[in-house]
Amino acid sequence: MTSFAQRCGLHDAARAAAVDRVARQVAASGLELVRVAWCDLHGVTRGKTLVAAGTRRALDEGVGMVSTLMLKDTSDRTAFKVFEPGGTASLPGFGQANNLLLLPDPDSFRQLPWTPATGWLRAQPWFQDGRPVPLDTRHVLQDALAKLDAAGYAMRCGLEVEFHIYRITDEAPQLDSELAAWPGLPPAVQLVHPGYNLLAEGWYDQAEEPLRIVQTTAQALGLPLASLEIELGPSQVEAVFDVTDALTAADNMVLFRSAVRQSLRRAGYHATFMCRPPFPNIMSSGWHLHQSLVDKATGVNAFLRELPADGSTDADASHTLSAVGEQYLAGLLAHARGMAVFCTPTVNGFGRFRPNALAPQSVLWGRDNRGAMLRVIGGCGDAATRIENRIGEPAANPYLYFASQIHAGLDGILRGLSAPPATDAPYGEANAKLPTTLGEALDALRDDPALIEGFGGAFCDYFTQVKRSELARHDQAEDKTDFMRREYFSRF
């Protein structure tokens, strides 16, 4: 009898060896529990915790998961009428809260450092007949990477992630049964540093206890953490990660956010990757995505240019980027408005796009310009030449964020687009502005046929319906700050 992993087409000698290795490791380490985790549409990990003896069976046969988990908005309300006739007609394979199967990846196995005798496995959902679920966001990125591979390229990514850490002063608002609501309140908190003293060593020392927890957690999980920094805003910090391939970088971001929140919570801290926490005098957090392509045939950075193009100036992309790099840059610009909703997917995140705030406002690129949406870094002969996209918020689903870059940039390459001159006035007048609301961003995606083709119309319709549910509840909320506090600060 074949296993579920075999019916999914995943079973081979390498996977069988990895399953054996995990089973031995679980036994040798004396683990009692193993968490099987999956990343949902909003970048949040969900899953089931198994007793250790069930690990091998889970790796071979999967773990049941109710399909409505894929249909939730940010409040955990189901955005489709799954029990009504035709309620999931646009979602083949879904309906009546049927079961999917989470199949863990044995190569993802880790032992969690903040909780005793517990292992962890990353999983993806499959239909019970062995077909992958195309709405799964990791599958969406895998599909985008396959298209990039067919064009002869691989993607490399480095991450700069800003977020906030607070000390919990009272858990009652979140845990008091009399205050329970859907969604509920976060705990009461205070700052870990007062802010407005960028990179101050004294502020780092003041916040060292929680930052040490971030450091030891990331390193124990094998994440390529490079540095921890004090950002400008009160209680705001930044983590920087070394470059990896795109899928690994996305996986690392999902694990980092989840692990940091859990490990800090056990020590009495509340970490949030919400862009703009619901307090006065805060600074927005961004997620700056450094990206380049590798030529698969040569292994060389495909953005690298040895010499400036003849007759070019500093304002020309061809002065620094290869022809492929310029085309990719032009694709990101051409689809900036359409891809914005995958980079900044919450109502809250659009409050970041303000003038002179080190956040973009317009569809522009600049050479080492932190006010522009796209910052080109490097120069001729520099193997680290890359493009930094500064549009993202730290709550974004990394699989969708990265996939949007691939579809946009690849369209630029396939159409041979040219980039306009670089800006030296990122907050001046511009022909195209970034969306300023979630609704405008969803409309921009609807009006971008290349992105809809890249992601697939069915996925874009699904994504839009879930996000419209979130937007509708925000628009109906009498107290918008309270909505942000419950919807994002408590959960992201």
PDB file of N, CA and C in Angstrom, residues 57 62 97-98 109 124 165 183 192 197 209 217 224 247 257 262 272 283 288 346 356-357 364 382 446 457 463:
ATOM      1  N   ARG A  57       4.546   8.696  11.294  1.00  0.00           N
ATOM      2  CA  ARG A  57       3.278   8.563  10.577  1.00  0.00           C
ATOM      3  C   ARG A  57       2.878   9.881   9.919  1.00  0.00           C
ATOM      4  N   GLY A  62       0.683  12.393   6.526  1.00  0.00           N
ATOM      5  CA  GLY A  62       0.119  13.717   6.701  1.00  0.00           C
ATOM      6  C   GLY A  62      -0.718  13.834   7.961  1.00  0.00           C
ATOM      7  N   ALA A  97     -16.405  22.688   5.037  1.00  0.00           N
ATOM      8  CA  ALA A  97     -15.309  22.579   6.025  1.00  0.00           C
ATOM      9  C   ALA A  97     -14.652  21.208   5.942  1.00  0.00           C
ATOM     10  N   ASN A  98     -14.379  20.786   4.706  1.00  0.00           N
ATOM     11  CA  ASN A  98     -13.773  19.475   4.475  1.00  0.00           C
ATOM     12  C   ASN A  98     -12.321  19.448   4.944  1.00  0.00           C
ATOM     13  N   PHE A 109      13.056  19.923   9.929  1.00  0.00           N
ATOM     14  CA  PHE A 109      12.981  19.588  11.356  1.00  0.00           C
ATOM     15  C   PHE A 109      13.962  20.406  12.191  1.00  0.00           C
ATOM     16  N   GLN A 124       3.028  21.696   4.289  1.00  0.00           N
ATOM     17  CA  GLN A 124       2.167  22.327   3.296  1.00  0.00           C
ATOM     18  C   GLN A 124       0.907  21.487   3.131  1.00  0.00           C
ATOM     19  N   ILE A 165       9.318  45.708  20.052  1.00  0.00           N
ATOM     20  CA  ILE A 165       9.292  44.839  21.237  1.00  0.00           C
ATOM     21  C   ILE A 165       8.852  45.678  22.432  1.00  0.00           C
ATOM     22  N   PRO A 183     -11.855  39.875  17.463  1.00  0.00           N
ATOM     23  CA  PRO A 183     -10.648  39.450  18.192  1.00  0.00           C
ATOM     24  C   PRO A 183     -10.501  40.205  19.503  1.00  0.00           C
ATOM     25  N   VAL A 192      10.607  49.257  25.689  1.00  0.00           N
ATOM     26  CA  VAL A 192      11.898  48.711  26.115  1.00  0.00           C
ATOM     27  C   VAL A 192      13.037  49.703  25.841  1.00  0.00           C
ATOM     28  N   ASN A 197      16.705  58.025  18.967  1.00  0.00           N
ATOM     29  CA  ASN A 197      18.151  58.093  19.149  1.00  0.00           C
ATOM     30  C   ASN A 197      18.730  56.924  18.349  1.00  0.00           C
ATOM     31  N   GLU A 209      18.194  42.743  27.009  1.00  0.00           N
ATOM     32  CA  GLU A 209      17.596  41.485  27.465  1.00  0.00           C
ATOM     33  C   GLU A 209      16.682  40.874  26.393  1.00  0.00           C
ATOM     34  N   THR A 217      17.465  32.811  20.080  1.00  0.00           N
ATOM     35  CA  THR A 217      16.405  32.043  19.419  1.00  0.00           C
ATOM     36  C   THR A 217      16.714  31.849  17.940  1.00  0.00           C
ATOM     37  N   PRO A 224      20.107  32.716   9.557  1.00  0.00           N
ATOM     38  CA  PRO A 224      21.341  33.457   9.262  1.00  0.00           C
ATOM     39  C   PRO A 224      21.301  34.915   9.732  1.00  0.00           C
ATOM     40  N   LEU A 247      13.443  30.891  -1.565  1.00  0.00           N
ATOM     41  CA  LEU A 247      12.529  30.043  -0.801  1.00  0.00           C
ATOM     42  C   LEU A 247      13.014  29.886   0.633  1.00  0.00           C
ATOM     43  N   ARG A 257       9.532  35.239  12.668  1.00  0.00           N
ATOM     44  CA  ARG A 257       8.453  36.003  13.293  1.00  0.00           C
ATOM     45  C   ARG A 257       7.734  35.180  14.361  1.00  0.00           C
ATOM     46  N   GLN A 262       6.933  34.007  20.243  1.00  0.00           N
ATOM     47  CA  GLN A 262       6.725  33.001  21.283  1.00  0.00           C
ATOM     48  C   GLN A 262       7.808  33.055  22.361  1.00  0.00           C
ATOM     49  N   THR A 272       5.779  42.640  18.104  1.00  0.00           N
ATOM     50  CA  THR A 272       4.780  42.798  17.053  1.00  0.00           C
ATOM     51  C   THR A 272       5.451  43.190  15.747  1.00  0.00           C
ATOM     52  N   MET A 283       7.023  55.128  15.216  1.00  0.00           N
ATOM     53  CA  MET A 283       7.546  55.132  13.855  1.00  0.00           C
ATOM     54  C   MET A 283       7.117  53.836  13.168  1.00  0.00           C
ATOM     55  N   HIS A 288      12.550  45.725   4.268  1.00  0.00           N
ATOM     56  CA  HIS A 288      13.303  46.044   3.062  1.00  0.00           C
ATOM     57  C   HIS A 288      13.862  44.765   2.465  1.00  0.00           C
ATOM     58  N   THR A 346      -2.020  44.942   4.835  1.00  0.00           N
ATOM     59  CA  THR A 346      -2.968  45.279   5.898  1.00  0.00           C
ATOM     60  C   THR A 346      -3.441  46.720   5.773  1.00  0.00           C
ATOM     61  N   ASN A 356       9.207  62.070   3.497  1.00  0.00           N
ATOM     62  CA  ASN A 356      10.400  62.268   4.326  1.00  0.00           C
ATOM     63  C   ASN A 356      10.435  61.344   5.543  1.00  0.00           C
ATOM     64  N   ALA A 357       9.917  60.123   5.373  1.00  0.00           N
ATOM     65  CA  ALA A 357       9.844  59.181   6.482  1.00  0.00           C
ATOM     66  C   ALA A 357      10.634  57.911   6.199  1.00  0.00           C
ATOM     67  N   LEU A 364       9.161  55.132  -8.010  1.00  0.00           N
ATOM     68  CA  LEU A 364      10.429  55.707  -8.432  1.00  0.00           C
ATOM     69  C   LEU A 364      11.568  54.784  -8.005  1.00  0.00           C
ATOM     70  N   ASP A 382      30.837  45.055  -8.948  1.00  0.00           N
ATOM     71  CA  ASP A 382      30.452  44.670  -7.584  1.00  0.00           C
ATOM     72  C   ASP A 382      29.534  43.457  -7.653  1.00  0.00           C
ATOM     73  N   ARG A 446      -6.350  44.338  -9.379  1.00  0.00           N
ATOM     74  CA  ARG A 446      -7.393  43.980 -10.354  1.00  0.00           C
ATOM     75  C   ARG A 446      -7.073  44.540 -11.740  1.00  0.00           C
ATOM     76  N   GLY A 457      -5.694  33.877 -11.988  1.00  0.00           N
ATOM     77  CA  GLY A 457      -6.912  34.605 -11.673  1.00  0.00           C
ATOM     78  C   GLY A 457      -7.643  34.042 -10.473  1.00  0.00           C
ATOM     79  N   PHE A 463      -7.682  35.696  -2.892  1.00  0.00           N
ATOM     80  CA  PHE A 463      -6.962  36.639  -2.046  1.00  0.00           C
ATOM     81  C   PHE A 463      -7.784  37.910  -1.845  1.00  0.00           C
TER      82      PHE A 463
END
